[in-house]
Structures are given as structure tokens and as C-alpha cells.
Amino acid sequence: MRLKNILQLGIKELRGLLRDPILLLLIAYSFSLSIYTGASAMPEALSRAAIAIVDEDRSPVSGRIALAFYPPYFVVPRLISAAEMDSRMDAGLDTFALDIPPNFQRDLLAGRSPAIQLNVDATRMTQAFTGAGHIQSIVTSEVNEFLSRYRSGGTLPVDLALRARFNQQLNKSWFGAISNVISSITMLSIVLTGAALIREREHGTIEHLLVMPVGPVEIMLSKIWSMALVVLLASSFAILVVVKGLLEIPIEGSIALFLLGTALQLFATTCMGIFLATVAGSMPQFGMLLMLVLLPLQVLSGGVTPRESMPEIIQIIMLAAPNTHFVILAQAVLFRGAGLSIVWPQLVALLGIGAVLFYFSLRRFRQFLR
């Protein structure tokens, strides 16, 4: 094995990538606009939800409730009549419609428990779940403050002091941005290496390589370092420019340590891409295999939901996936500012998984060349 051959073959891969505008567009989109939109339009976050209020009481307490809804969680409430409520919701103009009944304040002061009707457009699932809880909390708080002027409020036996660490604002876009960066790193590394190998087979250039004084290890390593370098540079741009610059998400830990983990992750996933390309007979088959591999890697690795909430058998199986360890490393370094003394087990795990994938990919690649 000669390093000069690996270098020259890798440069050839980079030149081939530069002549493929579709892949270049995919790289640019995945590490810029995809991350920005995925973070700024997180579906779980309640942002500028449309709400209308039917105030049939016209009392001070109903006015307090109407004034309690304001941006950024809700738009300024629109006061409508009871006849407009159903038609506006049918037209999709309002996600929430709050109906305050007549004599609401009088019943409150009389010690009764009047009911307020909240209509929710459940087709907007994420806002429906989170928004209903917000509205209930706001209405309860305003009513309690109003009643405290007339009656003594009860004192809570315990005062719970909430201290949110690493994300004091509980901003879900922070999690979404890093999750999208991890997904793009995994997807592009597999796609680029697999597409490079399949493209050579379809164009017939793989036969030209076989008559040259280069071995399978040199060919495979050239594809690994060249495609990994492209994704590593793109992920650096995403972290520094998109995440830290445009989205203004603070990075607590060392970016260099994160990029070291990214390099080990790319070593594993590029080997995986070569393995899948040798199994697939064509680009459409490679795309189908990619879907079967990417979905479990992204959904079950802890990048979408915490691993602790998954069945124990799934947690054990996914320890064999590089994404599981990379998600733990990325969140620990970028969010919590963890150092090498904390994330070294994940680095070792990524290196070990990458070595195993390299071994099996090389065996399969040698069979593919015969």
C-alpha cells in the first residue's frame, strides 16, 4: 500500500464530485438551509399559535384572560362572536378558540366552578398538545390572581425552584439544530461514498482501476478520506456559520473535540456506505438500502428521543451503531461543554466500530472487484 496512490485516487474522487452538480447541491442544502429551517421551525415548539376568544362575559376577569395571550407563543388574540367560532375553525384560521361564558365572573365570586370551553384544532397536532396546556396554565393563573384580591390564597407547602442547565431558555431549536447536523453528517457520508463506488461501476472506470498497480485497500481508503474530508469541512461550516452564527446557539464545548468525534464517525459511516454500495446492484437499490439503514440510525440512536425511553433490548442493540455514540458525544461536548476525560469512551467506541466496519467492508469490496 502506497500513500501516494491513496492521495491521487482521493483527488480523483474529489474531481468527480465537483463534476456532479446534484451531489454538490445536496451537500450545500443539507449543511445550510436544512439545518436552519429544521431548527427555526421545530414542530414541537409553540410559536405564534392562532387563538380567538369569544368573550360573552365582558367582565374584568375575562379581559385579564384575553390580555394574557401575547407573542411569541401566541398571536394577539382575535375577539370574535360565538357564531364565528365554528366557521373560523373549519376554515383553519384559528388553532384555539376560547369561549368565556356569560356571568363567568359572578359565578367565580359566588364560589361556583364555571366552565370555559376551549376548542382545539387537533389536526395541528404538536401545537394542539402543547398549546392546550399553556392555555390552561394561563387561564388558571389569571383567575387565581383575580380571586386573590377577594380571598386569601393558599400557601404552597413546598417552593420548587427550577434551575434549567445547558439550555436556560428551554429553546427546542437548540436541540433541533444539533440533531440536524448529526443527521446530515450520517446521511451525506454514506451517500457520497456509496454513490462514488456505484458511479464508477456504472461508468466502467472500476475496470480501469483494476489494471493499474493499486490494491483494493488503496481504492477503498481513497474513497473514505476524500468523502470524509468533504463532509468534515461541510459540518465545520454548519457548526460555525449556521448553528453558532445565524441561529446564535451557544457552543459550550470544544469544537475541535467535536470534529475529532466527527472524523471517527465519518470513518465508520463511509465504510458503511462502501459496504451498502457493494451489496446494491444499482443506484435505485442503493437508495432503498439507504432508507432501511438511515431510519433506525437516526430514530433509535437518541438523536430524536432519549435512549432511556426506548425498550432495553433496543438500547443494547443500538450500542453497535456508531450514531448512538456520536449523538452522546455531540450533545455532551456542544451542549454541556464536556471534555476529553468525559467523552473518551465514545471516541474509543467509534474507533472500534469503525475498525469492524472497515474489515467487513474491505472483505466485501474485494469480492466485489472479482
mmCIF file of C-alpha atoms in Angstrom:
data_model
loop_
_atom_site.group_PDB
_atom_site.id
_atom_site.type_symbol
_atom_site.label_atom_id
_atom_site.label_comp_id
_atom_site.label_asym_id
_atom_site.label_seq_id
_atom_site.Cartn_x
_atom_site.Cartn_y
_atom_site.Cartn_z
ATOM 1 C CA MET A 1 0.000 0.000 0.000
ATOM 2 C CA ARG A 2 1.402 3.371 -1.042
ATOM 3 C CA LEU A 3 0.219 6.673 0.387
ATOM 4 C CA LYS A 4 0.839 8.413 -2.941
ATOM 5 C CA ASN A 5 -1.701 6.160 -4.660
ATOM 6 C CA ILE A 6 -4.257 6.812 -1.920
ATOM 7 C CA LEU A 7 -3.709 10.558 -2.232
ATOM 8 C CA GLN A 8 -4.011 10.641 -6.029
ATOM 9 C CA LEU A 9 -7.062 8.377 -6.089
ATOM 10 C CA GLY A 10 -8.705 10.556 -3.447
ATOM 11 C CA ILE A 11 -8.054 13.666 -5.524
ATOM 12 C CA LYS A 12 -9.681 11.861 -8.447
ATOM 13 C CA GLU A 13 -12.769 11.290 -6.270
ATOM 14 C CA LEU A 14 -12.898 14.963 -5.364
ATOM 15 C CA ARG A 15 -12.703 15.959 -9.023
ATOM 16 C CA GLY A 16 -15.521 13.557 -9.832
ATOM 17 C CA LEU A 17 -17.615 15.083 -7.059
ATOM 18 C CA LEU A 18 -17.017 18.587 -8.390
ATOM 19 C CA ARG A 19 -18.447 17.486 -11.741
ATOM 20 C CA ASP A 20 -21.670 16.269 -10.099
ATOM 21 C CA PRO A 21 -23.914 19.332 -9.536
ATOM 22 C CA ILE A 22 -26.707 17.297 -7.924
ATOM 23 C CA LEU A 23 -24.483 15.983 -5.137
ATOM 24 C CA LEU A 24 -22.936 19.419 -4.653
ATOM 25 C CA LEU A 25 -26.400 20.919 -4.287
ATOM 26 C CA LEU A 26 -27.352 18.188 -1.821
ATOM 27 C CA ILE A 27 -24.269 18.927 0.306
ATOM 28 C CA ALA A 28 -24.907 22.677 0.282
ATOM 29 C CA TYR A 29 -28.575 22.254 1.192
ATOM 30 C CA SER A 30 -28.011 19.628 3.905
ATOM 31 C CA PHE A 31 -25.471 21.716 5.810
ATOM 32 C CA SER A 32 -27.114 25.109 5.473
ATOM 33 C CA LEU A 33 -30.794 25.597 4.681
ATOM 34 C CA SER A 34 -31.863 22.193 6.009
ATOM 35 C CA ILE A 35 -30.278 22.841 9.406
ATOM 36 C CA TYR A 36 -31.571 26.409 9.611
ATOM 37 C CA THR A 37 -35.162 25.541 8.735
ATOM 38 C CA GLY A 38 -35.136 22.392 10.858
ATOM 39 C CA ALA A 39 -34.069 24.391 13.904
ATOM 40 C CA SER A 40 -36.147 27.538 13.402
ATOM 41 C CA ALA A 41 -39.318 25.640 12.504
ATOM 42 C CA MET A 42 -39.289 22.975 15.198
ATOM 43 C CA PRO A 43 -42.770 21.399 15.172
ATOM 44 C CA GLU A 44 -42.756 20.723 18.931
ATOM 45 C CA ALA A 45 -42.358 24.377 19.832
ATOM 46 C CA LEU A 46 -45.395 26.566 20.434
ATOM 47 C CA SER A 47 -44.797 29.655 18.338
ATOM 48 C CA ARG A 48 -47.330 32.264 17.197
ATOM 49 C CA ALA A 49 -50.284 29.937 17.593
ATOM 50 C CA ALA A 50 -53.527 31.422 16.268
ATOM 51 C CA ILE A 51 -56.100 31.934 19.029
ATOM 52 C CA ALA A 52 -59.536 33.554 19.076
ATOM 53 C CA ILE A 53 -61.592 34.482 22.145
ATOM 54 C CA VAL A 54 -65.363 34.629 22.495
ATOM 55 C CA ASP A 55 -65.957 36.964 25.450
ATOM 56 C CA GLU A 56 -69.608 36.568 26.419
ATOM 57 C CA ASP A 57 -69.000 37.869 29.939
ATOM 58 C CA ARG A 58 -67.398 41.259 29.206
ATOM 59 C CA SER A 59 -66.058 41.426 32.762
ATOM 60 C CA PRO A 60 -62.706 42.447 34.260
ATOM 61 C CA VAL A 61 -61.617 38.825 34.707
ATOM 62 C CA SER A 62 -62.446 37.924 31.092
ATOM 63 C CA GLY A 63 -60.485 40.978 29.977
ATOM 64 C CA ARG A 64 -57.494 39.829 32.047
ATOM 65 C CA ILE A 65 -57.625 36.427 30.360
ATOM 66 C CA ALA A 66 -57.806 37.947 26.881
ATOM 67 C CA LEU A 67 -54.794 40.169 27.544
ATOM 68 C CA ALA A 68 -52.694 37.289 28.884
ATOM 69 C CA PHE A 69 -52.035 35.809 25.436
ATOM 70 C CA TYR A 70 -49.247 37.504 23.521
ATOM 71 C CA PRO A 71 -46.259 36.686 21.279
ATOM 72 C CA PRO A 72 -44.082 34.724 20.836
ATOM 73 C CA TYR A 73 -46.207 31.790 21.999
ATOM 74 C CA PHE A 74 -49.489 33.146 20.618
ATOM 75 C CA VAL A 75 -50.527 35.790 18.163
ATOM 76 C CA VAL A 76 -52.573 38.667 19.550
ATOM 77 C CA PRO A 77 -55.998 37.081 20.220
ATOM 78 C CA ARG A 78 -58.833 37.981 17.900
ATOM 79 C CA LEU A 79 -62.122 38.780 19.642
ATOM 80 C CA ILE A 80 -64.955 37.096 17.766
ATOM 81 C CA SER A 81 -68.604 36.252 18.314
ATOM 82 C CA ALA A 82 -69.916 32.804 19.168
ATOM 83 C CA ALA A 83 -71.393 32.485 15.671
ATOM 84 C CA GLU A 84 -67.971 32.953 14.077
ATOM 85 C CA MET A 85 -66.156 30.379 16.188
ATOM 86 C CA ASP A 86 -67.020 27.187 14.272
ATOM 87 C CA SER A 87 -66.722 28.722 10.822
ATOM 88 C CA ARG A 88 -63.274 30.185 11.556
ATOM 89 C CA MET A 89 -62.005 26.901 12.906
ATOM 90 C CA ASP A 90 -63.436 25.000 9.922
ATOM 91 C CA ALA A 91 -61.549 27.390 7.653
ATOM 92 C CA GLY A 92 -58.295 26.766 9.543
ATOM 93 C CA LEU A 93 -57.972 30.378 10.698
ATOM 94 C CA ASP A 94 -57.693 29.539 14.410
ATOM 95 C CA THR A 95 -55.880 26.739 16.199
ATOM 96 C CA PHE A 96 -57.555 27.562 19.517
ATOM 97 C CA ALA A 97 -60.916 29.153 20.284
ATOM 98 C CA LEU A 98 -61.606 30.076 23.908
ATOM 99 C CA ASP A 99 -65.263 30.664 24.850
ATOM 100 C CA ILE A 100 -65.784 32.556 28.122
ATOM 101 C CA PRO A 101 -69.483 32.080 29.101
ATOM 102 C CA PRO A 102 -71.837 34.778 30.401
ATOM 103 C CA ASN A 103 -71.785 35.501 34.160
ATOM 104 C CA PHE A 104 -68.352 33.904 34.429
ATOM 105 C CA GLN A 105 -67.037 36.452 36.955
ATOM 106 C CA ARG A 106 -70.223 36.360 39.026
ATOM 107 C CA ASP A 107 -70.070 32.588 39.330
ATOM 108 C CA LEU A 108 -66.402 32.769 40.332
ATOM 109 C CA LEU A 109 -67.101 35.232 43.142
ATOM 110 C CA ALA A 110 -70.067 33.148 44.271
ATOM 111 C CA GLY A 111 -67.804 30.157 44.820
ATOM 112 C CA ARG A 112 -69.106 28.142 41.914
ATOM 113 C CA SER A 113 -66.860 26.416 39.361
ATOM 114 C CA PRO A 114 -67.818 27.844 35.970
ATOM 115 C CA ALA A 115 -66.541 26.082 32.865
ATOM 116 C CA ILE A 116 -64.658 27.715 29.997
ATOM 117 C CA GLN A 117 -64.868 25.972 26.651
ATOM 118 C CA LEU A 118 -61.619 25.531 24.710
ATOM 119 C CA ASN A 119 -61.939 24.342 21.122
ATOM 120 C CA VAL A 120 -58.724 22.949 19.627
ATOM 121 C CA ASP A 121 -57.895 22.202 16.009
ATOM 122 C CA ALA A 122 -56.314 18.782 16.631
ATOM 123 C CA THR A 123 -55.107 18.468 13.024
ATOM 124 C CA ARG A 124 -52.229 20.703 14.133
ATOM 125 C CA MET A 125 -51.072 18.004 16.482
ATOM 126 C CA THR A 126 -47.937 19.426 18.076
ATOM 127 C CA GLN A 127 -49.431 22.836 18.788
ATOM 128 C CA ALA A 128 -52.660 21.228 19.968
ATOM 129 C CA PHE A 129 -50.888 19.215 22.666
ATOM 130 C CA THR A 130 -48.521 21.891 23.948
ATOM 131 C CA GLY A 131 -50.866 24.830 23.412
ATOM 132 C CA ALA A 132 -53.759 23.353 25.380
ATOM 133 C CA GLY A 133 -51.516 23.000 28.419
ATOM 134 C CA HIS A 134 -50.238 26.571 28.040
ATOM 135 C CA ILE A 135 -53.764 27.957 27.791
ATOM 136 C CA GLN A 136 -54.949 26.027 30.836
ATOM 137 C CA SER A 137 -51.992 27.319 32.840
ATOM 138 C CA ILE A 138 -52.564 30.922 31.705
ATOM 139 C CA VAL A 139 -56.301 30.878 32.470
ATOM 140 C CA THR A 140 -55.745 29.271 35.882
ATOM 141 C CA SER A 141 -53.058 31.798 36.772
ATOM 142 C CA GLU A 142 -55.170 34.800 35.774
ATOM 143 C CA VAL A 143 -58.228 33.533 37.631
ATOM 144 C CA ASN A 144 -56.204 32.837 40.796
ATOM 145 C CA GLU A 145 -54.655 36.303 40.709
ATOM 146 C CA PHE A 146 -58.077 37.847 40.245
ATOM 147 C CA LEU A 147 -59.582 35.897 43.116
ATOM 148 C CA SER A 148 -56.701 36.670 45.443
ATOM 149 C CA ARG A 149 -57.972 40.254 45.652
ATOM 150 C CA TYR A 150 -61.132 39.000 47.293
ATOM 151 C CA ARG A 151 -59.992 35.877 49.120
ATOM 152 C CA SER A 152 -56.753 34.844 50.732
ATOM 153 C CA GLY A 153 -54.810 32.453 48.600
ATOM 154 C CA GLY A 154 -53.370 29.247 49.988
ATOM 155 C CA THR A 155 -49.646 28.963 50.597
ATOM 156 C CA LEU A 156 -47.854 26.094 48.907
ATOM 157 C CA PRO A 157 -46.069 23.772 51.367
ATOM 158 C CA VAL A 158 -43.022 23.499 49.083
ATOM 159 C CA ASP A 159 -41.461 26.175 46.911
ATOM 160 C CA LEU A 160 -39.925 24.439 43.893
ATOM 161 C CA ALA A 161 -37.000 26.420 42.474
ATOM 162 C CA LEU A 162 -36.425 25.447 38.845
ATOM 163 C CA ARG A 163 -32.887 25.690 37.501
ATOM 164 C CA ALA A 164 -32.506 24.695 33.847
ATOM 165 C CA ARG A 165 -28.912 23.851 32.936
ATOM 166 C CA PHE A 166 -27.272 23.952 29.488
ATOM 167 C CA ASN A 167 -30.418 25.429 27.879
ATOM 168 C CA GLN A 168 -31.749 28.022 30.303
ATOM 169 C CA GLN A 169 -34.388 29.276 27.898
ATOM 170 C CA LEU A 170 -35.639 25.734 27.164
ATOM 171 C CA ASN A 171 -35.293 26.588 23.487
ATOM 172 C CA LYS A 172 -36.068 23.481 21.455
ATOM 173 C CA SER A 173 -34.378 24.882 18.358
ATOM 174 C CA TRP A 174 -31.021 24.243 20.038
ATOM 175 C CA PHE A 175 -31.719 20.532 20.112
ATOM 176 C CA GLY A 176 -33.124 20.586 16.583
ATOM 177 C CA ALA A 177 -30.053 22.277 15.097
ATOM 178 C CA ILE A 178 -27.556 19.778 16.521
ATOM 179 C CA SER A 179 -29.836 16.868 15.646
ATOM 180 C CA ASN A 180 -29.981 18.048 12.028
ATOM 181 C CA VAL A 181 -26.194 18.411 11.872
ATOM 182 C CA ILE A 182 -25.766 14.823 13.098
ATOM 183 C CA SER A 183 -28.335 13.528 10.610
ATOM 184 C CA SER A 184 -26.660 15.360 7.722
ATOM 185 C CA ILE A 185 -23.225 14.021 8.656
ATOM 186 C CA THR A 186 -24.517 10.452 8.713
ATOM 187 C CA MET A 187 -26.589 10.692 5.556
ATOM 188 C CA LEU A 188 -24.046 12.507 3.367
ATOM 189 C CA SER A 189 -21.107 10.317 4.368
ATOM 190 C CA ILE A 190 -22.990 7.162 3.388
ATOM 191 C CA VAL A 191 -24.457 8.679 0.226
ATOM 192 C CA LEU A 192 -21.210 10.169 -1.103
ATOM 193 C CA THR A 193 -19.055 7.065 -0.663
ATOM 194 C CA GLY A 194 -21.755 4.724 -1.938
ATOM 195 C CA ALA A 195 -22.546 6.931 -4.931
ATOM 196 C CA ALA A 196 -18.832 7.252 -5.791
ATOM 197 C CA LEU A 197 -18.421 3.471 -5.963
ATOM 198 C CA ILE A 198 -21.650 2.839 -7.872
ATOM 199 C CA ARG A 199 -20.840 5.669 -10.289
ATOM 200 C CA GLU A 200 -17.502 4.055 -11.122
ATOM 201 C CA ARG A 201 -19.161 0.710 -11.739
ATOM 202 C CA GLU A 202 -21.849 2.226 -13.965
ATOM 203 C CA HIS A 203 -19.284 4.246 -15.957
ATOM 204 C CA GLY A 204 -16.900 1.315 -16.273
ATOM 205 C CA THR A 205 -13.972 3.094 -14.610
ATOM 206 C CA ILE A 206 -13.647 0.431 -11.931
ATOM 207 C CA GLU A 207 -12.164 -1.892 -14.565
ATOM 208 C CA HIS A 208 -9.544 0.750 -15.375
ATOM 209 C CA LEU A 209 -8.503 0.830 -11.734
ATOM 210 C CA LEU A 210 -8.103 -2.946 -11.643
ATOM 211 C CA VAL A 211 -5.430 -2.907 -14.356
ATOM 212 C CA MET A 212 -3.459 -0.224 -12.510
ATOM 213 C CA PRO A 213 -0.852 -1.031 -9.826
ATOM 214 C CA VAL A 214 -3.277 -0.245 -6.971
ATOM 215 C CA GLY A 215 -4.872 -2.596 -4.490
ATOM 216 C CA PRO A 216 -8.379 -2.793 -3.000
ATOM 217 C CA VAL A 217 -7.199 -1.205 0.252
ATOM 218 C CA GLU A 218 -5.819 1.817 -1.602
ATOM 219 C CA ILE A 219 -9.010 2.253 -3.637
ATOM 220 C CA MET A 220 -11.203 1.964 -0.559
ATOM 221 C CA LEU A 221 -9.104 4.297 1.607
ATOM 222 C CA SER A 222 -9.048 6.911 -1.149
ATOM 223 C CA LYS A 223 -12.847 6.999 -1.200
ATOM 224 C CA ILE A 224 -13.014 7.115 2.594
ATOM 225 C CA TRP A 225 -10.644 10.054 3.147
ATOM 226 C CA SER A 226 -11.891 12.146 0.235
ATOM 227 C CA MET A 227 -15.605 11.887 1.003
ATOM 228 C CA ALA A 228 -14.990 12.153 4.742
ATOM 229 C CA LEU A 229 -12.996 15.348 4.169
ATOM 230 C CA VAL A 230 -15.867 16.913 2.228
ATOM 231 C CA VAL A 231 -18.388 16.116 4.960
ATOM 232 C CA LEU A 232 -15.990 17.226 7.708
ATOM 233 C CA LEU A 233 -15.483 20.627 6.071
ATOM 234 C CA ALA A 234 -19.220 20.983 5.468
ATOM 235 C CA SER A 235 -20.040 20.087 9.087
ATOM 236 C CA SER A 236 -17.457 22.625 10.309
ATOM 237 C CA PHE A 237 -19.205 25.266 8.206
ATOM 238 C CA ALA A 238 -22.576 24.204 9.616
ATOM 239 C CA ILE A 239 -21.429 24.451 13.234
ATOM 240 C CA LEU A 240 -19.518 27.732 12.916
ATOM 241 C CA VAL A 241 -21.677 29.642 10.430
ATOM 242 C CA VAL A 242 -25.205 28.216 10.621
ATOM 243 C CA VAL A 243 -25.522 26.994 14.218
ATOM 244 C CA LYS A 244 -23.269 29.463 16.019
ATOM 245 C CA GLY A 245 -23.625 32.367 13.587
ATOM 246 C CA LEU A 246 -27.095 32.520 12.062
ATOM 247 C CA LEU A 247 -29.039 30.650 14.753
ATOM 248 C CA GLU A 248 -26.935 32.180 17.577
ATOM 249 C CA ILE A 249 -26.842 28.909 19.508
ATOM 250 C CA PRO A 250 -24.041 28.991 22.086
ATOM 251 C CA ILE A 251 -21.459 26.211 21.798
ATOM 252 C CA GLU A 252 -20.238 25.338 25.290
ATOM 253 C CA GLY A 253 -17.502 22.817 24.491
ATOM 254 C CA SER A 254 -14.519 22.415 22.217
ATOM 255 C CA ILE A 255 -15.350 22.423 18.520
ATOM 256 C CA ALA A 256 -12.031 20.680 17.852
ATOM 257 C CA LEU A 257 -13.073 17.795 20.106
ATOM 258 C CA PHE A 258 -16.415 17.596 18.324
ATOM 259 C CA LEU A 259 -14.659 17.491 14.946
ATOM 260 C CA LEU A 260 -12.416 14.693 16.233
ATOM 261 C CA GLY A 261 -15.525 12.693 17.082
ATOM 262 C CA THR A 262 -16.967 13.637 13.702
ATOM 263 C CA ALA A 263 -13.869 12.281 11.944
ATOM 264 C CA LEU A 264 -14.235 8.932 13.748
ATOM 265 C CA GLN A 265 -17.951 8.881 12.953
ATOM 266 C CA LEU A 266 -17.148 9.532 9.294
ATOM 267 C CA PHE A 267 -14.634 6.690 9.293
ATOM 268 C CA ALA A 268 -17.406 4.321 10.385
ATOM 269 C CA THR A 269 -20.199 5.651 8.164
ATOM 270 C CA THR A 270 -18.091 5.893 4.993
ATOM 271 C CA CYS A 271 -17.140 2.238 5.463
ATOM 272 C CA MET A 272 -20.846 1.537 5.853
ATOM 273 C CA GLY A 273 -21.546 3.390 2.606
ATOM 274 C CA ILE A 274 -18.998 1.267 0.725
ATOM 275 C CA PHE A 275 -20.490 -1.921 2.167
ATOM 276 C CA LEU A 276 -24.013 -0.922 1.096
ATOM 277 C CA ALA A 277 -22.764 0.036 -2.397
ATOM 278 C CA THR A 278 -21.174 -3.409 -2.861
ATOM 279 C CA VAL A 279 -24.433 -5.075 -1.817
ATOM 280 C CA ALA A 280 -26.605 -2.931 -4.100
ATOM 281 C CA GLY A 281 -26.553 -3.603 -7.800
ATOM 282 C CA SER A 282 -27.581 -0.118 -8.895
ATOM 283 C CA MET A 283 -28.278 3.369 -7.590
ATOM 284 C CA PRO A 284 -32.027 2.726 -7.025
ATOM 285 C CA GLN A 285 -31.219 -0.377 -4.966
ATOM 286 C CA PHE A 286 -28.646 1.618 -3.018
ATOM 287 C CA GLY A 287 -31.328 4.219 -2.280
ATOM 288 C CA MET A 288 -33.684 1.548 -0.936
ATOM 289 C CA LEU A 289 -30.958 0.098 1.283
ATOM 290 C CA LEU A 290 -30.128 3.589 2.472
ATOM 291 C CA MET A 291 -33.674 4.130 3.698
ATOM 292 C CA LEU A 292 -33.592 0.868 5.664
ATOM 293 C CA VAL A 293 -30.321 1.857 7.339
ATOM 294 C CA LEU A 294 -30.759 5.596 7.901
ATOM 295 C CA LEU A 295 -34.139 5.469 9.654
ATOM 296 C CA PRO A 296 -33.012 3.190 12.509
ATOM 297 C CA LEU A 297 -29.710 5.064 12.814
ATOM 298 C CA GLN A 298 -31.428 8.424 13.203
ATOM 299 C CA VAL A 299 -34.535 7.444 15.179
ATOM 300 C CA LEU A 300 -33.138 4.812 17.570
ATOM 301 C CA SER A 301 -29.744 6.373 18.318
ATOM 302 C CA GLY A 302 -31.051 9.006 20.734
ATOM 303 C CA GLY A 303 -30.929 11.844 18.240
ATOM 304 C CA VAL A 304 -34.719 12.235 18.179
ATOM 305 C CA THR A 305 -35.866 10.831 21.537
ATOM 306 C CA PRO A 306 -33.825 9.899 24.613
ATOM 307 C CA ARG A 307 -32.472 6.347 24.581
ATOM 308 C CA GLU A 308 -33.739 5.843 28.133
ATOM 309 C CA SER A 309 -37.331 5.998 26.897
ATOM 310 C CA MET A 310 -36.763 3.091 24.469
ATOM 311 C CA PRO A 311 -37.100 -0.633 25.301
ATOM 312 C CA GLU A 312 -33.977 -2.040 26.908
ATOM 313 C CA ILE A 313 -33.374 -4.515 24.075
ATOM 314 C CA ILE A 314 -33.304 -1.627 21.574
ATOM 315 C CA GLN A 315 -30.806 0.259 23.725
ATOM 316 C CA ILE A 316 -28.491 -2.775 23.793
ATOM 317 C CA ILE A 317 -28.745 -3.417 20.040
ATOM 318 C CA MET A 318 -28.112 0.214 19.139
ATOM 319 C CA LEU A 319 -24.827 0.205 21.036
ATOM 320 C CA ALA A 320 -23.429 -1.452 17.910
ATOM 321 C CA ALA A 321 -24.393 1.582 15.814
ATOM 322 C CA PRO A 322 -21.892 4.447 15.503
ATOM 323 C CA ASN A 323 -24.660 7.044 15.629
ATOM 324 C CA THR A 324 -25.535 6.140 19.214
ATOM 325 C CA HIS A 325 -22.092 7.045 20.476
ATOM 326 C CA PHE A 326 -21.791 10.076 18.201
ATOM 327 C CA VAL A 327 -25.076 11.538 19.466
ATOM 328 C CA ILE A 328 -23.921 11.118 23.069
ATOM 329 C CA LEU A 329 -20.577 12.745 22.242
ATOM 330 C CA ALA A 330 -22.047 15.642 20.254
ATOM 331 C CA GLN A 331 -24.630 16.562 22.884
ATOM 332 C CA ALA A 332 -22.103 16.255 25.709
ATOM 333 C CA VAL A 333 -19.488 18.434 24.001
ATOM 334 C CA LEU A 334 -21.660 21.045 22.295
ATOM 335 C CA PHE A 335 -24.345 21.436 24.971
ATOM 336 C CA ARG A 336 -22.674 20.569 28.267
ATOM 337 C CA GLY A 337 -19.079 21.529 27.487
ATOM 338 C CA ALA A 338 -17.711 18.051 28.217
ATOM 339 C CA GLY A 339 -14.011 17.432 27.765
ATOM 340 C CA LEU A 340 -11.907 14.512 26.642
ATOM 341 C CA SER A 341 -11.987 12.962 30.125
ATOM 342 C CA ILE A 342 -15.773 12.507 29.786
ATOM 343 C CA VAL A 343 -16.278 11.534 26.144
ATOM 344 C CA TRP A 344 -13.257 9.256 25.665
ATOM 345 C CA PRO A 345 -15.457 6.105 25.913
ATOM 346 C CA GLN A 346 -17.491 7.338 22.935
ATOM 347 C CA LEU A 347 -14.306 8.063 20.962
ATOM 348 C CA VAL A 348 -12.996 4.561 21.661
ATOM 349 C CA ALA A 349 -16.362 3.041 20.735
ATOM 350 C CA LEU A 350 -16.459 4.943 17.430
ATOM 351 C CA LEU A 351 -12.926 3.847 16.613
ATOM 352 C CA GLY A 352 -13.740 0.217 17.405
ATOM 353 C CA ILE A 353 -16.991 0.200 15.414
ATOM 354 C CA GLY A 354 -15.229 1.887 12.509
ATOM 355 C CA ALA A 355 -12.476 -0.740 12.524
ATOM 356 C CA VAL A 356 -15.035 -3.563 12.450
ATOM 357 C CA LEU A 357 -16.983 -1.914 9.624
ATOM 358 C CA PHE A 358 -13.762 -1.308 7.707
ATOM 359 C CA TYR A 359 -12.849 -5.010 7.982
ATOM 360 C CA PHE A 360 -16.214 -6.246 6.709
ATOM 361 C CA SER A 361 -16.392 -3.563 4.010
ATOM 362 C CA LEU A 362 -12.913 -4.451 2.759
ATOM 363 C CA ARG A 363 -13.799 -8.140 2.568
ATOM 364 C CA ARG A 364 -16.966 -7.326 0.660
ATOM 365 C CA PHE A 365 -15.121 -4.852 -1.572
ATOM 366 C CA ARG A 366 -12.542 -7.473 -2.567
ATOM 367 C CA GLN A 367 -15.340 -9.847 -3.533
ATOM 368 C CA PHE A 368 -16.972 -7.024 -5.458
ATOM 369 C CA LEU A 369 -13.787 -6.462 -7.500
ATOM 370 C CA ARG A 370 -13.510 -10.094 -8.592
#
